[in-house]
XYZ file of C-alpha atoms in Angstrom:
448
model
C 267.767 229.631 71.705
C 264.034 229.955 71.445
C 262.006 230.909 74.476
C 258.673 229.450 73.299
C 256.943 232.556 74.615
C 257.023 231.322 78.200
C 257.588 233.490 81.249
C 260.831 232.946 83.120
C 260.859 231.563 86.620
C 262.409 233.932 89.186
C 263.968 230.825 90.772
C 265.316 228.767 87.836
C 267.026 226.337 90.200
C 263.790 224.984 91.642
C 260.977 222.691 90.628
C 257.307 223.233 91.314
C 256.537 223.446 95.010
C 259.831 225.124 95.848
C 261.922 221.942 95.716
C 265.559 222.852 95.131
C 267.375 221.048 92.341
C 270.619 220.838 94.336
C 270.631 219.990 98.049
C 272.179 222.501 100.457
C 275.868 221.983 101.057
C 276.448 220.240 97.728
C 278.588 221.776 94.986
C 276.602 223.207 92.114
C 277.596 223.952 88.526
C 277.592 227.627 89.441
C 279.950 227.147 92.400
C 283.572 227.111 91.273
C 286.731 225.751 92.828
C 289.050 228.755 92.603
C 287.736 229.693 89.198
C 287.278 226.136 87.922
C 283.834 225.212 86.658
C 283.222 221.804 88.211
C 281.216 220.444 85.325
C 284.196 220.932 83.008
C 285.880 217.995 84.734
C 283.232 215.406 83.927
C 280.799 214.562 81.140
C 277.955 212.039 80.939
C 277.196 209.724 78.040
C 276.270 206.111 77.312
C 278.083 203.018 76.110
C 276.819 200.645 73.435
C 274.732 198.755 75.979
C 272.871 201.705 77.488
C 275.016 202.026 80.606
C 275.836 205.532 81.763
C 279.399 206.598 80.995
C 281.082 209.217 83.194
C 284.273 210.735 81.799
C 286.923 212.538 83.864
C 289.570 214.700 82.192
C 292.821 215.497 84.029
C 293.804 218.165 81.509
C 291.077 220.387 82.939
C 292.379 220.261 86.511
C 294.021 223.460 87.804
C 297.269 223.532 89.812
C 296.977 221.808 93.180
C 297.396 225.019 95.184
C 294.316 226.442 93.452
C 292.198 223.325 93.879
C 289.959 222.569 96.827
C 290.450 218.811 96.899
C 287.679 218.275 99.419
C 285.255 220.055 97.126
C 286.494 217.935 94.232
C 285.843 214.743 96.182
C 282.337 215.925 97.115
C 281.674 216.714 93.473
C 282.850 213.299 92.313
C 280.711 211.513 94.916
C 277.716 213.688 94.141
C 278.026 212.936 90.425
C 278.343 209.196 90.978
C 275.413 209.196 93.412
C 273.094 209.704 90.461
C 274.123 206.428 88.816
C 275.348 203.946 91.419
C 271.968 202.200 91.573
C 272.336 201.193 87.919
C 275.223 199.815 85.887
C 277.712 202.481 84.836
C 281.183 202.944 83.337
C 283.953 205.450 84.059
C 286.418 206.714 81.439
C 289.486 208.394 82.913
C 291.544 210.546 80.522
C 294.956 210.676 82.179
C 296.628 213.120 79.821
C 297.209 216.497 81.468
C 298.068 215.248 84.942
C 301.467 216.646 85.896
C 303.533 217.718 88.874
C 301.566 220.960 89.114
C 298.062 219.481 89.453
C 298.804 215.960 90.683
C 296.953 215.153 93.964
C 298.908 213.672 96.849
C 299.074 209.928 97.446
C 297.439 210.420 100.843
C 294.466 212.155 99.219
C 294.125 209.360 96.651
C 294.145 206.742 99.404
C 291.518 208.572 101.458
C 289.422 209.198 98.332
C 289.438 205.510 97.441
C 288.282 204.606 100.951
C 285.361 207.029 100.711
C 284.029 205.254 97.643
C 282.517 202.275 99.439
C 280.904 199.131 98.022
C 277.807 201.082 96.984
C 279.886 202.878 94.340
C 281.865 199.819 93.223
C 279.073 197.241 92.990
C 277.491 198.447 89.742
C 280.655 199.865 88.201
C 281.084 197.621 85.165
C 284.313 199.068 83.781
C 286.986 201.662 84.545
C 288.776 202.638 81.332
C 292.119 204.419 81.783
C 293.082 206.230 78.567
C 296.704 207.191 77.836
C 298.217 205.598 80.962
C 301.749 206.573 81.998
C 304.353 205.059 84.285
C 302.896 207.168 87.095
C 299.552 205.374 86.735
C 301.189 201.963 86.759
C 303.274 202.815 89.823
C 300.238 204.273 91.557
C 298.251 201.129 90.805
C 301.027 199.042 92.387
C 300.953 201.196 95.528
C 297.168 201.035 95.815
C 296.901 197.348 94.971
C 296.833 196.199 98.628
C 293.733 198.363 99.127
C 291.977 197.210 95.950
C 289.931 194.028 95.810
C 290.699 191.473 93.118
C 287.152 191.793 91.766
C 287.490 195.566 91.361
C 290.923 195.198 89.796
C 289.447 193.101 86.984
C 287.250 196.044 85.988
C 290.248 198.244 85.124
C 291.299 198.349 81.456
C 294.124 200.418 79.939
C 293.738 202.011 76.501
C 296.821 203.475 74.852
C 294.837 205.128 72.060
C 291.401 206.668 71.726
C 290.568 204.343 68.857
C 290.474 201.439 71.315
C 287.395 202.995 72.936
C 285.313 202.523 69.788
C 284.617 198.874 70.533
C 283.149 199.723 73.918
C 281.575 203.175 73.725
C 279.638 205.494 71.452
C 282.898 207.220 70.627
C 281.346 209.944 68.472
C 279.138 211.057 71.355
C 282.014 211.422 73.810
C 282.995 214.997 74.567
C 286.780 214.643 74.437
C 288.901 217.773 75.058
C 290.933 219.024 72.123
C 294.107 218.670 74.194
C 293.469 214.935 74.546
C 292.715 214.562 70.828
C 295.962 216.340 69.902
C 297.955 214.220 72.337
C 296.470 211.037 70.925
C 297.427 212.143 67.412
C 300.977 212.896 68.569
C 301.238 209.440 70.127
C 300.080 207.800 66.930
C 302.558 209.760 64.849
C 305.337 208.963 67.286
C 304.677 205.232 67.239
C 303.475 204.987 63.660
C 306.100 202.405 62.825
C 304.935 200.046 65.566
C 301.222 200.418 65.139
C 299.346 197.711 63.252
C 298.101 198.800 59.823
C 294.680 200.440 60.013
C 291.794 198.154 59.290
C 289.836 199.208 56.244
C 286.223 199.765 57.133
C 283.906 198.328 54.497
C 281.264 200.681 53.134
C 278.003 200.520 55.090
C 275.512 198.025 53.784
C 271.964 199.092 52.991
C 269.548 198.031 55.735
C 267.619 194.816 55.393
C 263.927 195.127 54.484
C 263.194 193.699 57.940
C 265.729 195.923 59.761
C 264.415 197.237 63.091
C 267.435 198.818 64.820
C 269.452 201.779 63.570
C 266.951 202.888 60.935
C 264.611 205.871 60.837
C 260.970 205.903 61.897
C 260.020 206.630 58.307
C 261.897 203.546 57.091
C 260.084 201.400 59.654
C 256.744 202.868 58.660
C 257.375 202.231 54.968
C 258.451 198.636 55.603
C 255.562 197.870 57.974
C 252.569 198.794 55.814
C 252.233 202.305 57.177
C 252.259 201.256 60.845
C 253.172 204.281 62.962
C 254.355 202.418 66.036
C 257.554 200.450 65.290
C 257.130 196.695 65.880
C 259.957 196.457 68.451
C 258.427 199.268 70.485
C 254.950 197.772 70.294
C 256.035 194.239 71.233
C 258.217 195.285 74.162
C 255.601 197.678 75.551
C 252.876 195.038 75.222
C 254.972 192.409 76.957
C 256.042 194.710 79.798
C 252.509 196.030 80.265
C 251.190 192.497 80.693
C 254.020 190.995 82.745
C 256.382 193.670 84.047
C 254.466 196.605 85.521
C 255.101 195.449 89.082
C 258.763 194.476 88.595
C 260.976 196.388 91.004
C 263.594 198.497 89.253
C 262.025 198.124 85.805
C 264.254 199.862 83.208
C 267.069 200.294 85.743
C 268.665 196.879 85.345
C 270.907 195.731 82.518
C 270.856 192.422 80.639
C 273.343 190.069 79.060
C 275.136 191.819 76.216
C 275.217 188.631 74.152
C 271.494 188.087 74.615
C 270.685 191.669 73.630
C 272.711 191.292 70.446
C 271.026 187.990 69.684
C 267.555 189.527 69.995
C 268.580 192.490 67.847
C 269.789 190.073 65.177
C 266.507 188.138 65.281
C 264.444 191.310 64.974
C 266.620 192.634 62.143
C 266.179 189.357 60.276
C 262.417 189.464 60.687
C 262.351 186.412 62.952
C 259.955 186.064 65.921
C 261.126 186.824 69.456
C 259.476 185.242 72.490
C 260.725 186.912 75.664
C 259.288 184.076 77.756
C 262.084 181.880 76.402
C 264.729 184.031 78.103
C 263.286 184.187 81.612
C 264.400 187.790 82.245
C 261.736 190.482 82.531
C 264.405 193.164 82.282
C 265.429 191.987 78.810
C 262.515 193.572 76.873
C 263.086 196.775 78.871
C 266.713 196.874 77.717
C 265.658 196.122 74.131
C 263.200 199.037 74.227
C 265.902 201.458 75.426
C 268.367 200.086 72.885
C 265.862 200.678 70.084
C 265.441 204.330 71.106
C 269.187 204.894 71.445
C 269.961 203.489 68.008
C 267.528 205.713 66.131
C 269.520 207.845 63.649
C 267.857 210.922 65.156
C 266.483 211.115 68.715
C 262.752 210.722 69.108
C 262.479 214.327 70.330
C 264.682 215.434 67.364
C 267.906 217.438 67.353
C 265.946 220.614 66.625
C 264.173 220.490 69.996
C 267.363 220.121 72.028
C 268.039 223.811 72.696
C 264.380 224.506 73.486
C 264.275 221.689 76.027
C 267.362 223.059 77.788
C 265.355 226.183 78.644
C 262.666 224.332 80.608
C 264.300 225.031 83.992
C 264.086 228.773 83.291
C 260.324 228.639 82.835
C 257.993 229.447 85.702
C 256.846 226.226 87.366
C 253.169 226.790 86.639
C 253.888 227.205 82.908
C 256.195 224.248 82.350
C 253.505 221.816 81.218
C 252.254 224.389 78.707
C 255.789 224.895 77.439
C 256.202 221.142 77.015
C 253.104 221.101 74.832
C 254.441 224.025 72.776
C 257.753 222.255 72.178
C 255.942 219.100 71.077
C 253.897 221.169 68.605
C 256.979 221.324 66.379
C 257.599 217.574 66.326
C 256.880 215.676 63.116
C 253.550 213.857 63.228
C 255.221 210.463 63.306
C 257.559 211.377 66.177
C 254.657 212.808 68.135
C 252.586 209.641 67.750
C 255.450 207.379 68.826
C 256.340 209.666 71.738
C 252.716 209.741 72.909
C 252.569 205.947 72.780
C 255.771 205.569 74.801
C 254.993 208.285 77.370
C 251.534 206.825 77.948
C 253.106 203.493 78.814
C 255.741 205.075 81.088
C 252.940 206.949 82.823
C 251.294 203.597 83.528
C 254.590 202.292 84.905
C 254.877 205.312 87.214
C 251.360 204.687 88.526
C 252.617 201.337 89.877
C 255.632 202.889 91.620
C 254.594 201.529 95.020
C 255.575 198.079 93.785
C 258.097 198.787 91.007
C 259.848 201.745 92.708
C 259.889 203.603 89.383
C 258.075 206.908 89.743
C 258.136 209.535 87.021
C 261.401 211.096 88.178
C 263.203 207.749 88.319
C 261.941 206.890 84.847
C 263.045 210.312 83.607
C 266.598 209.680 84.833
C 266.634 206.456 82.807
C 264.942 207.730 79.632
C 266.144 211.332 79.395
C 269.227 210.611 77.289
C 267.384 207.930 75.326
C 264.893 210.487 74.002
C 267.127 213.460 73.247
C 270.823 214.130 72.732
C 272.808 216.842 70.954
C 273.727 216.486 67.304
C 277.412 216.674 68.216
C 279.234 215.487 71.315
C 277.669 214.352 74.568
C 275.330 216.132 76.960
C 277.056 218.023 79.739
C 276.187 217.504 83.375
C 274.282 220.789 83.474
C 272.216 219.729 80.448
C 271.001 216.582 82.207
C 268.918 218.625 84.637
C 266.568 220.170 82.030
C 266.571 217.019 79.874
C 265.457 214.854 82.787
C 263.003 217.467 84.034
C 261.390 217.720 80.601
C 261.058 213.926 80.436
C 259.615 213.839 83.935
C 256.963 216.381 82.987
C 255.964 214.320 79.937
C 255.501 211.239 82.116
C 253.992 212.808 85.233
C 251.497 215.007 83.371
C 250.975 212.758 80.374
C 247.243 213.477 79.930
C 247.767 217.249 80.103
C 250.838 217.384 77.863
C 249.293 215.237 75.134
C 245.735 216.562 75.370
C 244.232 218.866 72.790
C 245.675 216.858 69.939
C 242.622 214.835 69.060
C 243.710 213.706 65.631
C 247.228 212.805 66.680
C 246.140 211.102 69.858
C 243.436 209.131 68.116
C 245.888 208.067 65.455
C 248.350 206.778 68.058
C 245.611 204.829 69.847
C 244.390 203.324 66.593
C 247.944 202.146 66.031
C 247.968 200.422 69.412
C 248.585 203.430 71.667
C 249.028 203.430 75.405
C 245.369 203.694 76.314
C 244.780 200.243 74.888
C 246.118 198.381 77.908
C 245.182 195.003 76.515
C 246.713 195.418 73.074
C 247.848 192.167 71.553
C 251.309 191.605 70.057
C 249.898 191.936 66.556
C 248.614 195.425 67.383
C 244.947 194.493 67.712
C 243.060 195.913 70.680
C 241.354 193.568 73.098
C 238.586 195.930 73.946
C 237.877 199.608 74.335
C 237.942 201.289 77.647
C 237.050 204.856 78.618
C 239.882 207.336 78.937
C 241.238 207.851 82.421
C 240.377 211.126 84.169
C 243.070 213.753 84.410
C 245.279 213.256 87.419
C 245.276 216.068 89.968
C 248.503 218.053 89.745
C 251.061 217.107 92.371
C 254.582 218.355 93.059
C 257.288 216.698 91.051
C 259.575 214.484 93.088
C 263.251 215.241 93.557
C 264.755 212.364 91.604
C 266.521 214.713 89.211
C 269.276 215.345 91.724
C 271.863 215.897 88.978
C 274.056 218.953 88.903
C-alpha cells in the first residue's frame, strides 16, 4: 500500500478533535471473542437496488464454549445500528452451524427479543442460504414470537445461484467453505436440478445508454460533455426542489419505477421527475448510476490508498485526500468535483434535511469506491466513509488548487452553478463561496 508521503497519526482510531471512532464499551475489530475476529462473521455490500446487505456466516463461528455470546449479540446490534434508519437486507449463510457451535434456543429467543421494531422496520429481506431441517424446526418454535409481517420477509435459498436475481452476487464475500458446500449440493442433486439456462452473449450498449457504461463512453456519445446527463439532471432537480427534504438519499424508491426510469434514460427518452411525485426517486437514480459504473468513480487503483486515511494525522488528512485525487483521471476528477460540490450544498442544509457530511458519507461511501474483487469488509467501511466525509465537509479545500480542472467542471455545469438548467446552461454567474472555517468532523461514521 502507498502511504502518499503523509505522517501517521499516533491515534489511528480517532478523528480530528479527539473523537473516537468506536464508543467505549462497544466491541471493536481489534477486540476478539476468544481468538475470533468479530469482523470475520459479517460483511457489508449492496443489493441491486442500493440497499445495504449484511451477510452472516455460521462457518466462521467457533465452538460455543469458546464464544462469548453476549459479545456476539452486542456486535450484531452494533453492526445493524449503522443501517436500521435506511432499508437493508440480511443474508444468512447457514452452512457450518453444527452441534459444536450452535447457540442455545434460550439465547436465540432472548436475542430475537432484543432486536425491537427499530431493527425490523426497514429490514426488507432476510435471505437464508442452505437451510437445513434444524432451521425449519427452529422457525416453527419461534413462530409464535414472530409477527406475520416479519415472517413474509424471510426467503429460503437452497443454492447460491438463487441469490443472483436479488444481489450483486459477484461482490459478495462468500467463504470458500460455503462455495465448496454449494458445489457439493449441486453435484449431489444434479439429476433433480433444472437444466442450466444459457446466458446469451452481452449485447453492445445502445448509443443512448446511460447506465452500466463507462464515463468515456458517455462523453463520446454526448458530444464531449464531461458530466453525464443522468448525473446532471438529477443534481439539477434535487438542487432546485430537494435540498430541504429530510432524509435525502437515505430513502429507497419503488423498484419497478427505478427500472422504468433507467429504461427511459437508456432509450434516450425524456424523464420528468415531477410526473412521479417522489423527491427521493431522483436521489435513488443518482446512486444507482454511480453503482452501475463499470469502475467506481474513485477507481480501483485508489482503493488501497483510501484505506490508509485513518492512519494519517488528523491535521494532514485533507492534504492526503488532495494527493490521492491527484492520481485520478481528468474525467473522473471533474465528475467527482461536480458531485462533491452538490453534496456539500446538501450538507449545508442539514438543519432541515438532517443530512450532514457524515450522514451523506455513510450513504455514498460504497457508491464511490469498492474493491475490484469481493465486497468491502466492515473494517474497510471506516476509512471509506471517512474519506468521503472529508471530500464533502472540506470540499473547497480538497478541490482547490486545480484551476483548470475546476474551471472545466464548472463550465460543464459544475456545482458552483446553483441555477444550472437541465440542458446544462448556467442561469447566471455568482462569485465563489468563501472557504468554510475548519470544524471537527461529526461522529456519523460509527462503523466498526
